[in-house]
Amino acid sequence: MTSSKKIMLTIRNEALFNKEDYGKPINGRLSVILRRTTSKDDIANIALRTNVSFSTIRDVIYRTNSLTKSNSKAIALLVHVAFENAFAQKLQAEGDIMYLDNMLKL
């Protein structure tokens, strides 16, 4: 990753959360979305990239730990992964629907 991409990614990540978000759990809807669209491998990869422990990330996702400035970078990266995964799941579901629709028409 070039340094300009790193800078843009950092700027985008910082904008995901405000000062008011720190010190309390993430909102319930984000928790559900992250649990539904990310895997243990996604969390492990982000833990390695950010030096935020797997268990801390998991606890923030499950709302048993609060969002902090230091763990927000990991959660912001996870939001990006969740977006990509959700989009891929949508495309897969659309293909599955077409296949099943064709089967039911037979």
PDB file of N, CA and C in Angstrom:
ATOM      1  N   MET A   1       0.861  -1.178   0.000  1.00  0.00           N
ATOM      2  CA  MET A   1       0.000   0.000   0.000  1.00  0.00           C
ATOM      3  C   MET A   1       0.900   1.232   0.000  1.00  0.00           C
ATOM      4  N   THR A   2       0.629   2.165  -0.903  1.00  0.00           N
ATOM      5  CA  THR A   2       1.431   3.371  -0.959  1.00  0.00           C
ATOM      6  C   THR A   2       1.126   4.249   0.238  1.00  0.00           C
ATOM      7  N   SER A   3       2.033   5.181   0.518  1.00  0.00           N
ATOM      8  CA  SER A   3       1.827   6.029   1.691  1.00  0.00           C
ATOM      9  C   SER A   3       0.605   6.927   1.535  1.00  0.00           C
ATOM     10  N   SER A   4       0.283   7.362   0.305  1.00  0.00           N
ATOM     11  CA  SER A   4      -0.910   8.192   0.124  1.00  0.00           C
ATOM     12  C   SER A   4      -2.178   7.401   0.410  1.00  0.00           C
ATOM     13  N   LYS A   5      -2.195   6.109   0.032  1.00  0.00           N
ATOM     14  CA  LYS A   5      -3.346   5.272   0.351  1.00  0.00           C
ATOM     15  C   LYS A   5      -3.448   5.056   1.846  1.00  0.00           C
ATOM     16  N   LYS A   6      -2.323   4.883   2.533  1.00  0.00           N
ATOM     17  CA  LYS A   6      -2.332   4.721   3.983  1.00  0.00           C
ATOM     18  C   LYS A   6      -2.913   5.962   4.646  1.00  0.00           C
ATOM     19  N   ILE A   7      -2.511   7.125   4.169  1.00  0.00           N
ATOM     20  CA  ILE A   7      -3.002   8.379   4.741  1.00  0.00           C
ATOM     21  C   ILE A   7      -4.501   8.506   4.515  1.00  0.00           C
ATOM     22  N   MET A   8      -4.979   8.214   3.302  1.00  0.00           N
ATOM     23  CA  MET A   8      -6.407   8.298   3.022  1.00  0.00           C
ATOM     24  C   MET A   8      -7.188   7.316   3.875  1.00  0.00           C
ATOM     25  N   LEU A   9      -6.660   6.090   4.046  1.00  0.00           N
ATOM     26  CA  LEU A   9      -7.332   5.099   4.863  1.00  0.00           C
ATOM     27  C   LEU A   9      -7.408   5.575   6.304  1.00  0.00           C
ATOM     28  N   THR A  10      -6.336   6.172   6.801  1.00  0.00           N
ATOM     29  CA  THR A  10      -6.338   6.695   8.164  1.00  0.00           C
ATOM     30  C   THR A  10      -7.359   7.817   8.307  1.00  0.00           C
ATOM     31  N   ILE A  11      -7.412   8.705   7.348  1.00  0.00           N
ATOM     32  CA  ILE A  11      -8.376   9.803   7.408  1.00  0.00           C
ATOM     33  C   ILE A  11      -9.795   9.249   7.401  1.00  0.00           C
ATOM     34  N   ARG A  12     -10.077   8.306   6.531  1.00  0.00           N
ATOM     35  CA  ARG A  12     -11.414   7.707   6.486  1.00  0.00           C
ATOM     36  C   ARG A  12     -11.747   7.009   7.795  1.00  0.00           C
ATOM     37  N   ASN A  13     -10.790   6.274   8.364  1.00  0.00           N
ATOM     38  CA  ASN A  13     -11.043   5.558   9.607  1.00  0.00           C
ATOM     39  C   ASN A  13     -11.339   6.512  10.749  1.00  0.00           C
ATOM     40  N   GLU A  14     -10.618   7.586  10.831  1.00  0.00           N
ATOM     41  CA  GLU A  14     -10.832   8.547  11.905  1.00  0.00           C
ATOM     42  C   GLU A  14     -12.224   9.167  11.801  1.00  0.00           C
ATOM     43  N   ALA A  15     -12.737   9.329  10.590  1.00  0.00           N
ATOM     44  CA  ALA A  15     -14.030   9.983  10.400  1.00  0.00           C
ATOM     45  C   ALA A  15     -15.206   9.081  10.767  1.00  0.00           C
ATOM     46  N   LEU A  16     -14.982   7.793  10.917  1.00  0.00           N
ATOM     47  CA  LEU A  16     -16.079   6.892  11.232  1.00  0.00           C
ATOM     48  C   LEU A  16     -16.634   7.119  12.630  1.00  0.00           C
ATOM     49  N   PHE A  17     -15.790   7.549  13.544  1.00  0.00           N
ATOM     50  CA  PHE A  17     -16.213   7.723  14.928  1.00  0.00           C
ATOM     51  C   PHE A  17     -15.886   9.132  15.419  1.00  0.00           C
ATOM     52  N   ASN A  18     -16.730   9.636  16.291  1.00  0.00           N
ATOM     53  CA  ASN A  18     -16.532  10.952  16.897  1.00  0.00           C
ATOM     54  C   ASN A  18     -16.094  10.781  18.344  1.00  0.00           C
ATOM     55  N   LYS A  19     -15.656  11.866  18.954  1.00  0.00           N
ATOM     56  CA  LYS A  19     -15.263  11.824  20.366  1.00  0.00           C
ATOM     57  C   LYS A  19     -16.397  11.303  21.240  1.00  0.00           C
ATOM     58  N   GLU A  20     -17.623  11.625  20.866  1.00  0.00           N
ATOM     59  CA  GLU A  20     -18.782  11.201  21.659  1.00  0.00           C
ATOM     60  C   GLU A  20     -18.984   9.691  21.630  1.00  0.00           C
ATOM     61  N   ASP A  21     -18.434   9.018  20.612  1.00  0.00           N
ATOM     62  CA  ASP A  21     -18.582   7.571  20.491  1.00  0.00           C
ATOM     63  C   ASP A  21     -17.674   6.803  21.453  1.00  0.00           C
ATOM     64  N   TYR A  22     -16.588   7.446  21.884  1.00  0.00           N
ATOM     65  CA  TYR A  22     -15.624   6.764  22.744  1.00  0.00           C
ATOM     66  C   TYR A  22     -16.159   6.640  24.171  1.00  0.00           C
ATOM     67  N   GLY A  23     -15.784   5.545  24.808  1.00  0.00           N
ATOM     68  CA  GLY A  23     -16.165   5.335  26.196  1.00  0.00           C
ATOM     69  C   GLY A  23     -17.500   4.642  26.373  1.00  0.00           C
ATOM     70  N   LYS A  24     -18.108   4.235  25.278  1.00  0.00           N
ATOM     71  CA  LYS A  24     -19.368   3.492  25.368  1.00  0.00           C
ATOM     72  C   LYS A  24     -19.402   2.433  24.273  1.00  0.00           C
ATOM     73  N   PRO A  25     -20.288   1.450  24.402  1.00  0.00           N
ATOM     74  CA  PRO A  25     -20.361   0.405  23.372  1.00  0.00           C
ATOM     75  C   PRO A  25     -20.794   0.969  22.021  1.00  0.00           C
ATOM     76  N   ILE A  26     -20.414   0.265  20.957  1.00  0.00           N
ATOM     77  CA  ILE A  26     -20.896   0.633  19.629  1.00  0.00           C
ATOM     78  C   ILE A  26     -22.410   0.437  19.602  1.00  0.00           C
ATOM     79  N   ASN A  27     -23.079   1.064  18.634  1.00  0.00           N
ATOM     80  CA  ASN A  27     -24.538   0.928  18.620  1.00  0.00           C
ATOM     81  C   ASN A  27     -24.950  -0.490  18.227  1.00  0.00           C
ATOM     82  N   GLY A  28     -26.140  -0.851  18.633  1.00  0.00           N
ATOM     83  CA  GLY A  28     -26.639  -2.207  18.454  1.00  0.00           C
ATOM     84  C   GLY A  28     -26.695  -2.651  17.011  1.00  0.00           C
ATOM     85  N   ARG A  29     -27.099  -1.759  16.134  1.00  0.00           N
ATOM     86  CA  ARG A  29     -27.203  -2.146  14.719  1.00  0.00           C
ATOM     87  C   ARG A  29     -25.833  -2.454  14.134  1.00  0.00           C
ATOM     88  N   LEU A  30     -24.830  -1.625  14.454  1.00  0.00           N
ATOM     89  CA  LEU A  30     -23.481  -1.893  13.964  1.00  0.00           C
ATOM     90  C   LEU A  30     -22.977  -3.222  14.519  1.00  0.00           C
ATOM     91  N   SER A  31     -23.275  -3.503  15.769  1.00  0.00           N
ATOM     92  CA  SER A  31     -22.881  -4.777  16.381  1.00  0.00           C
ATOM     93  C   SER A  31     -23.446  -5.958  15.604  1.00  0.00           C
ATOM     94  N   VAL A  32     -24.727  -5.906  15.304  1.00  0.00           N
ATOM     95  CA  VAL A  32     -25.378  -6.998  14.564  1.00  0.00           C
ATOM     96  C   VAL A  32     -24.774  -7.141  13.172  1.00  0.00           C
ATOM     97  N   ILE A  33     -24.565  -6.042  12.498  1.00  0.00           N
ATOM     98  CA  ILE A  33     -24.005  -6.080  11.140  1.00  0.00           C
ATOM     99  C   ILE A  33     -22.596  -6.660  11.157  1.00  0.00           C
ATOM    100  N   LEU A  34     -21.764  -6.224  12.096  1.00  0.00           N
ATOM    101  CA  LEU A  34     -20.395  -6.745  12.161  1.00  0.00           C
ATOM    102  C   LEU A  34     -20.382  -8.231  12.478  1.00  0.00           C
ATOM    103  N   ARG A  35     -21.282  -8.685  13.354  1.00  0.00           N
ATOM    104  CA  ARG A  35     -21.345 -10.111  13.682  1.00  0.00           C
ATOM    105  C   ARG A  35     -21.820 -10.934  12.493  1.00  0.00           C
ATOM    106  N   ARG A  36     -22.733 -10.376  11.720  1.00  0.00           N
ATOM    107  CA  ARG A  36     -23.303 -11.102  10.589  1.00  0.00           C
ATOM    108  C   ARG A  36     -22.364 -11.133   9.382  1.00  0.00           C
ATOM    109  N   THR A  37     -21.535 -10.118   9.212  1.00  0.00           N
ATOM    110  CA  THR A  37     -20.772  -9.991   7.965  1.00  0.00           C
ATOM    111  C   THR A  37     -19.270 -10.165   8.108  1.00  0.00           C
ATOM    112  N   THR A  38     -18.789 -10.462   9.311  1.00  0.00           N
ATOM    113  CA  THR A  38     -17.350 -10.694   9.459  1.00  0.00           C
ATOM    114  C   THR A  38     -17.116 -12.047  10.120  1.00  0.00           C
ATOM    115  N   SER A  39     -15.948 -12.594   9.858  1.00  0.00           N
ATOM    116  CA  SER A  39     -15.587 -13.910  10.377  1.00  0.00           C
ATOM    117  C   SER A  39     -14.474 -13.782  11.405  1.00  0.00           C
ATOM    118  N   LYS A  40     -14.170 -14.899  12.047  1.00  0.00           N
ATOM    119  CA  LYS A  40     -13.050 -14.940  12.985  1.00  0.00           C
ATOM    120  C   LYS A  40     -11.746 -14.618  12.267  1.00  0.00           C
ATOM    121  N   ASP A  41     -11.625 -15.078  11.031  1.00  0.00           N
ATOM    122  CA  ASP A  41     -10.421 -14.781  10.258  1.00  0.00           C
ATOM    123  C   ASP A  41     -10.294 -13.289   9.975  1.00  0.00           C
ATOM    124  N   ASP A  42     -11.406 -12.636   9.655  1.00  0.00           N
ATOM    125  CA  ASP A  42     -11.382 -11.184   9.430  1.00  0.00           C
ATOM    126  C   ASP A  42     -10.883 -10.466  10.685  1.00  0.00           C
ATOM    127  N   ILE A  43     -11.419 -10.867  11.826  1.00  0.00           N
ATOM    128  CA  ILE A  43     -11.023 -10.237  13.090  1.00  0.00           C
ATOM    129  C   ILE A  43      -9.547 -10.504  13.380  1.00  0.00           C
ATOM    130  N   ALA A  44      -9.110 -11.747  13.172  1.00  0.00           N
ATOM    131  CA  ALA A  44      -7.706 -12.097  13.420  1.00  0.00           C
ATOM    132  C   ALA A  44      -6.765 -11.293  12.524  1.00  0.00           C
ATOM    133  N   ASN A  45      -7.122 -11.144  11.255  1.00  0.00           N
ATOM    134  CA  ASN A  45      -6.277 -10.370  10.331  1.00  0.00           C
ATOM    135  C   ASN A  45      -6.184  -8.912  10.757  1.00  0.00           C
ATOM    136  N   ILE A  46      -7.287  -8.348  11.188  1.00  0.00           N
ATOM    137  CA  ILE A  46      -7.273  -6.953  11.623  1.00  0.00           C
ATOM    138  C   ILE A  46      -6.514  -6.807  12.933  1.00  0.00           C
ATOM    139  N   ALA A  47      -6.630  -7.794  13.806  1.00  0.00           N
ATOM    140  CA  ALA A  47      -5.869  -7.759  15.060  1.00  0.00           C
ATOM    141  C   ALA A  47      -4.367  -7.707  14.767  1.00  0.00           C
ATOM    142  N   LEU A  48      -3.927  -8.505  13.808  1.00  0.00           N
ATOM    143  CA  LEU A  48      -2.513  -8.501  13.432  1.00  0.00           C
ATOM    144  C   LEU A  48      -2.087  -7.168  12.834  1.00  0.00           C
ATOM    145  N   ARG A  49      -2.936  -6.590  12.003  1.00  0.00           N
ATOM    146  CA  ARG A  49      -2.600  -5.322  11.324  1.00  0.00           C
ATOM    147  C   ARG A  49      -2.565  -4.142  12.272  1.00  0.00           C
ATOM    148  N   THR A  50      -3.393  -4.177  13.319  1.00  0.00           N
ATOM    149  CA  THR A  50      -3.552  -2.993  14.172  1.00  0.00           C
ATOM    150  C   THR A  50      -2.931  -3.129  15.556  1.00  0.00           C
ATOM    151  N   ASN A  51      -2.453  -4.315  15.896  1.00  0.00           N
ATOM    152  CA  ASN A  51      -1.952  -4.587  17.244  1.00  0.00           C
ATOM    153  C   ASN A  51      -3.009  -4.375  18.322  1.00  0.00           C
ATOM    154  N   VAL A  52      -4.271  -4.550  17.954  1.00  0.00           N
ATOM    155  CA  VAL A  52      -5.370  -4.581  18.917  1.00  0.00           C
ATOM    156  C   VAL A  52      -5.731  -6.053  19.051  1.00  0.00           C
ATOM    157  N   SER A  53      -5.841  -6.545  20.273  1.00  0.00           N
ATOM    158  CA  SER A  53      -6.037  -7.982  20.455  1.00  0.00           C
ATOM    159  C   SER A  53      -7.365  -8.453  19.881  1.00  0.00           C
ATOM    160  N   PHE A  54      -7.358  -9.715  19.463  1.00  0.00           N
ATOM    161  CA  PHE A  54      -8.562 -10.355  18.949  1.00  0.00           C
ATOM    162  C   PHE A  54      -9.688 -10.229  19.969  1.00  0.00           C
ATOM    163  N   SER A  55      -9.382 -10.498  21.231  1.00  0.00           N
ATOM    164  CA  SER A  55     -10.424 -10.480  22.261  1.00  0.00           C
ATOM    165  C   SER A  55     -10.988  -9.078  22.478  1.00  0.00           C
ATOM    166  N   THR A  56     -10.168  -8.062  22.354  1.00  0.00           N
ATOM    167  CA  THR A  56     -10.668  -6.690  22.482  1.00  0.00           C
ATOM    168  C   THR A  56     -11.619  -6.366  21.343  1.00  0.00           C
ATOM    169  N   ILE A  57     -11.223  -6.718  20.122  1.00  0.00           N
ATOM    170  CA  ILE A  57     -12.089  -6.467  18.967  1.00  0.00           C
ATOM    171  C   ILE A  57     -13.407  -7.214  19.134  1.00  0.00           C
ATOM    172  N   ARG A  58     -13.320  -8.489  19.499  1.00  0.00           N
ATOM    173  CA  ARG A  58     -14.526  -9.293  19.708  1.00  0.00           C
ATOM    174  C   ARG A  58     -15.430  -8.680  20.777  1.00  0.00           C
ATOM    175  N   ASP A  59     -14.830  -8.240  21.877  1.00  0.00           N
ATOM    176  CA  ASP A  59     -15.628  -7.651  22.956  1.00  0.00           C
ATOM    177  C   ASP A  59     -16.296  -6.348  22.540  1.00  0.00           C
ATOM    178  N   VAL A  60     -15.626  -5.562  21.710  1.00  0.00           N
ATOM    179  CA  VAL A  60     -16.254  -4.330  21.195  1.00  0.00           C
ATOM    180  C   VAL A  60     -17.408  -4.697  20.273  1.00  0.00           C
ATOM    181  N   ILE A  61     -17.208  -5.686  19.412  1.00  0.00           N
ATOM    182  CA  ILE A  61     -18.265  -6.113  18.496  1.00  0.00           C
ATOM    183  C   ILE A  61     -19.491  -6.594  19.274  1.00  0.00           C
ATOM    184  N   TYR A  62     -19.257  -7.362  20.340  1.00  0.00           N
ATOM    185  CA  TYR A  62     -20.365  -7.909  21.131  1.00  0.00           C
ATOM    186  C   TYR A  62     -20.859  -6.948  22.216  1.00  0.00           C
ATOM    187  N   ARG A  63     -20.315  -5.735  22.227  1.00  0.00           N
ATOM    188  CA  ARG A  63     -20.755  -4.663  23.123  1.00  0.00           C
ATOM    189  C   ARG A  63     -20.477  -4.945  24.597  1.00  0.00           C
ATOM    190  N   THR A  64     -19.494  -5.797  24.884  1.00  0.00           N
ATOM    191  CA  THR A  64     -19.096  -6.025  26.269  1.00  0.00           C
ATOM    192  C   THR A  64     -17.875  -5.183  26.629  1.00  0.00           C
ATOM    193  N   ASN A  65     -17.363  -4.461  25.660  1.00  0.00           N
ATOM    194  CA  ASN A  65     -16.256  -3.535  25.866  1.00  0.00           C
ATOM    195  C   ASN A  65     -16.578  -2.261  25.093  1.00  0.00           C
ATOM    196  N   SER A  66     -16.153  -1.138  25.601  1.00  0.00           N
ATOM    197  CA  SER A  66     -16.431   0.142  24.962  1.00  0.00           C
ATOM    198  C   SER A  66     -15.462   0.446  23.836  1.00  0.00           C
ATOM    199  N   LEU A  67     -15.912   1.291  22.927  1.00  0.00           N
ATOM    200  CA  LEU A  67     -15.062   1.809  21.867  1.00  0.00           C
ATOM    201  C   LEU A  67     -14.098   2.818  22.486  1.00  0.00           C
ATOM    202  N   THR A  68     -12.823   2.719  22.128  1.00  0.00           N
ATOM    203  CA  THR A  68     -11.822   3.681  22.588  1.00  0.00           C
ATOM    204  C   THR A  68     -11.082   4.216  21.368  1.00  0.00           C
ATOM    205  N   LYS A  69     -10.327   5.263  21.579  1.00  0.00           N
ATOM    206  CA  LYS A  69      -9.529   5.812  20.483  1.00  0.00           C
ATOM    207  C   LYS A  69      -8.572   4.747  19.944  1.00  0.00           C
ATOM    208  N   SER A  70      -7.980   3.965  20.831  1.00  0.00           N
ATOM    209  CA  SER A  70      -6.996   2.976  20.376  1.00  0.00           C
ATOM    210  C   SER A  70      -7.633   1.781  19.674  1.00  0.00           C
ATOM    211  N   ASN A  71      -8.809   1.318  20.108  1.00  0.00           N
ATOM    212  CA  ASN A  71      -9.408   0.171  19.412  1.00  0.00           C
ATOM    213  C   ASN A  71     -10.296   0.598  18.244  1.00  0.00           C
ATOM    214  N   SER A  72     -10.580   1.898  18.125  1.00  0.00           N
ATOM    215  CA  SER A  72     -11.438   2.367  17.039  1.00  0.00           C
ATOM    216  C   SER A  72     -10.812   2.154  15.668  1.00  0.00           C
ATOM    217  N   LYS A  73      -9.497   2.159  15.592  1.00  0.00           N
ATOM    218  CA  LYS A  73      -8.832   1.916  14.309  1.00  0.00           C
ATOM    219  C   LYS A  73      -9.150   0.504  13.819  1.00  0.00           C
ATOM    220  N   ALA A  74      -9.120  -0.460  14.728  1.00  0.00           N
ATOM    221  CA  ALA A  74      -9.443  -1.842  14.354  1.00  0.00           C
ATOM    222  C   ALA A  74     -10.908  -1.964  13.960  1.00  0.00           C
ATOM    223  N   ILE A  75     -11.788  -1.325  14.702  1.00  0.00           N
ATOM    224  CA  ILE A  75     -13.216  -1.408  14.391  1.00  0.00           C
ATOM    225  C   ILE A  75     -13.505  -0.722  13.055  1.00  0.00           C
ATOM    226  N   ALA A  76     -12.846   0.390  12.793  1.00  0.00           N
ATOM    227  CA  ALA A  76     -13.042   1.087  11.519  1.00  0.00           C
ATOM    228  C   ALA A  76     -12.604   0.201  10.347  1.00  0.00           C
ATOM    229  N   LEU A  77     -11.472  -0.480  10.492  1.00  0.00           N
ATOM    230  CA  LEU A  77     -11.038  -1.400   9.437  1.00  0.00           C
ATOM    231  C   LEU A  77     -12.027  -2.544   9.287  1.00  0.00           C
ATOM    232  N   LEU A  78     -12.574  -3.006  10.402  1.00  0.00           N
ATOM    233  CA  LEU A  78     -13.551  -4.086  10.344  1.00  0.00           C
ATOM    234  C   LEU A  78     -14.827  -3.639   9.638  1.00  0.00           C
ATOM    235  N   VAL A  79     -15.198  -2.380   9.806  1.00  0.00           N
ATOM    236  CA  VAL A  79     -16.366  -1.842   9.090  1.00  0.00           C
ATOM    237  C   VAL A  79     -16.128  -1.917   7.584  1.00  0.00           C
ATOM    238  N   HIS A  80     -14.924  -1.596   7.150  1.00  0.00           N
ATOM    239  CA  HIS A  80     -14.598  -1.689   5.721  1.00  0.00           C
ATOM    240  C   HIS A  80     -14.690  -3.133   5.232  1.00  0.00           C
ATOM    241  N   VAL A  81     -14.173  -4.056   6.004  1.00  0.00           N
ATOM    242  CA  VAL A  81     -14.243  -5.478   5.642  1.00  0.00           C
ATOM    243  C   VAL A  81     -15.700  -5.932   5.615  1.00  0.00           C
ATOM    244  N   ALA A  82     -16.479  -5.508   6.607  1.00  0.00           N
ATOM    245  CA  ALA A  82     -17.893  -5.888   6.668  1.00  0.00           C
ATOM    246  C   ALA A  82     -18.637  -5.384   5.434  1.00  0.00           C
ATOM    247  N   PHE A  83     -18.328  -4.172   4.998  1.00  0.00           N
ATOM    248  CA  PHE A  83     -18.962  -3.619   3.802  1.00  0.00           C
ATOM    249  C   PHE A  83     -18.650  -4.489   2.587  1.00  0.00           C
ATOM    250  N   GLU A  84     -17.384  -4.826   2.415  1.00  0.00           N
ATOM    251  CA  GLU A  84     -16.991  -5.668   1.285  1.00  0.00           C
ATOM    252  C   GLU A  84     -17.655  -7.039   1.367  1.00  0.00           C
ATOM    253  N   ASN A  85     -17.682  -7.615   2.554  1.00  0.00           N
ATOM    254  CA  ASN A  85     -18.303  -8.932   2.732  1.00  0.00           C
ATOM    255  C   ASN A  85     -19.808  -8.881   2.482  1.00  0.00           C
ATOM    256  N   ALA A  86     -20.458  -7.830   2.952  1.00  0.00           N
ATOM    257  CA  ALA A  86     -21.906  -7.695   2.766  1.00  0.00           C
ATOM    258  C   ALA A  86     -22.234  -7.573   1.282  1.00  0.00           C
ATOM    259  N   PHE A  87     -21.432  -6.825   0.570  1.00  0.00           N
ATOM    260  CA  PHE A  87     -21.636  -6.677  -0.867  1.00  0.00           C
ATOM    261  C   PHE A  87     -21.462  -8.020  -1.573  1.00  0.00           C
ATOM    262  N   ALA A  88     -20.424  -8.767  -1.200  1.00  0.00           N
ATOM    263  CA  ALA A  88     -20.186 -10.089  -1.797  1.00  0.00           C
ATOM    264  C   ALA A  88     -21.335 -11.042  -1.465  1.00  0.00           C
ATOM    265  N   GLN A  89     -21.844 -10.976  -0.226  1.00  0.00           N
ATOM    266  CA  GLN A  89     -22.976 -11.817   0.169  1.00  0.00           C
ATOM    267  C   GLN A  89     -24.223 -11.465  -0.637  1.00  0.00           C
ATOM    268  N   LYS A  90     -24.410 -10.188  -0.910  1.00  0.00           N
ATOM    269  CA  LYS A  90     -25.564  -9.754  -1.698  1.00  0.00           C
ATOM    270  C   LYS A  90     -25.491 -10.325  -3.111  1.00  0.00           C
ATOM    271  N   LEU A  91     -24.322 -10.223  -3.724  1.00  0.00           N
ATOM    272  CA  LEU A  91     -24.162 -10.765  -5.075  1.00  0.00           C
ATOM    273  C   LEU A  91     -24.379 -12.269  -5.092  1.00  0.00           C
ATOM    274  N   GLN A  92     -23.857 -12.957  -4.084  1.00  0.00           N
ATOM    275  CA  GLN A  92     -24.039 -14.404  -3.998  1.00  0.00           C
ATOM    276  C   GLN A  92     -25.513 -14.743  -3.836  1.00  0.00           C
ATOM    277  N   ALA A  93     -26.213 -14.007  -2.979  1.00  0.00           N
ATOM    278  CA  ALA A  93     -27.639 -14.267  -2.749  1.00  0.00           C
ATOM    279  C   ALA A  93     -28.452 -14.031  -4.017  1.00  0.00           C
ATOM    280  N   GLU A  94     -28.107 -12.997  -4.772  1.00  0.00           N
ATOM    281  CA  GLU A  94     -28.830 -12.736  -6.016  1.00  0.00           C
ATOM    282  C   GLU A  94     -28.657 -13.888  -7.000  1.00  0.00           C
ATOM    283  N   GLY A  95     -27.438 -14.424  -7.090  1.00  0.00           N
ATOM    284  CA  GLY A  95     -27.199 -15.571  -7.953  1.00  0.00           C
ATOM    285  C   GLY A  95     -27.956 -16.799  -7.469  1.00  0.00           C
ATOM    286  N   ASP A  96     -27.983 -17.003  -6.164  1.00  0.00           N
ATOM    287  CA  ASP A  96     -28.720 -18.138  -5.593  1.00  0.00           C
ATOM    288  C   ASP A  96     -30.215 -18.023  -5.874  1.00  0.00           C
ATOM    289  N   ILE A  97     -30.742 -16.812  -5.771  1.00  0.00           N
ATOM    290  CA  ILE A  97     -32.168 -16.583  -6.024  1.00  0.00           C
ATOM    291  C   ILE A  97     -32.517 -16.925  -7.473  1.00  0.00           C
ATOM    292  N   MET A  98     -31.674 -16.491  -8.406  1.00  0.00           N
ATOM    293  CA  MET A  98     -31.936 -16.801  -9.815  1.00  0.00           C
ATOM    294  C   MET A  98     -31.894 -18.310 -10.059  1.00  0.00           C
ATOM    295  N   TYR A  99     -30.918 -18.978  -9.486  1.00  0.00           N
ATOM    296  CA  TYR A  99     -30.799 -20.423  -9.649  1.00  0.00           C
ATOM    297  C   TYR A  99     -32.019 -21.147  -9.075  1.00  0.00           C
ATOM    298  N   LEU A 100     -32.402 -20.785  -7.864  1.00  0.00           N
ATOM    299  CA  LEU A 100     -33.558 -21.419  -7.232  1.00  0.00           C
ATOM    300  C   LEU A 100     -34.860 -21.102  -7.954  1.00  0.00           C
ATOM    301  N   ASP A 101     -34.975 -19.872  -8.442  1.00  0.00           N
ATOM    302  CA  ASP A 101     -36.158 -19.487  -9.206  1.00  0.00           C
ATOM    303  C   ASP A 101     -36.288 -20.358 -10.442  1.00  0.00           C
ATOM    304  N   ASN A 102     -35.189 -20.578 -11.132  1.00  0.00           N
ATOM    305  CA  ASN A 102     -35.204 -21.445 -12.323  1.00  0.00           C
ATOM    306  C   ASN A 102     -35.589 -22.876 -11.946  1.00  0.00           C
ATOM    307  N   MET A 103     -35.108 -23.368 -10.821  1.00  0.00           N
ATOM    308  CA  MET A 103     -35.475 -24.715 -10.386  1.00  0.00           C
ATOM    309  C   MET A 103     -36.963 -24.819 -10.098  1.00  0.00           C
ATOM    310  N   LEU A 104     -37.521 -23.810  -9.456  1.00  0.00           N
ATOM    311  CA  LEU A 104     -38.930 -23.853  -9.078  1.00  0.00           C
ATOM    312  C   LEU A 104     -39.843 -23.710 -10.270  1.00  0.00           C
ATOM    313  N   LYS A 105     -39.367 -23.137 -11.366  1.00  0.00           N
ATOM    314  CA  LYS A 105     -40.189 -22.981 -12.577  1.00  0.00           C
ATOM    315  C   LYS A 105     -40.285 -24.283 -13.363  1.00  0.00           C
ATOM    316  N   LEU A 106     -39.411 -25.227 -13.059  1.00  0.00           N
ATOM    317  CA  LEU A 106     -39.409 -26.496 -13.817  1.00  0.00           C
ATOM    318  C   LEU A 106     -40.601 -27.347 -13.505  1.00  0.00           C
TER     319      LEU A 106
END
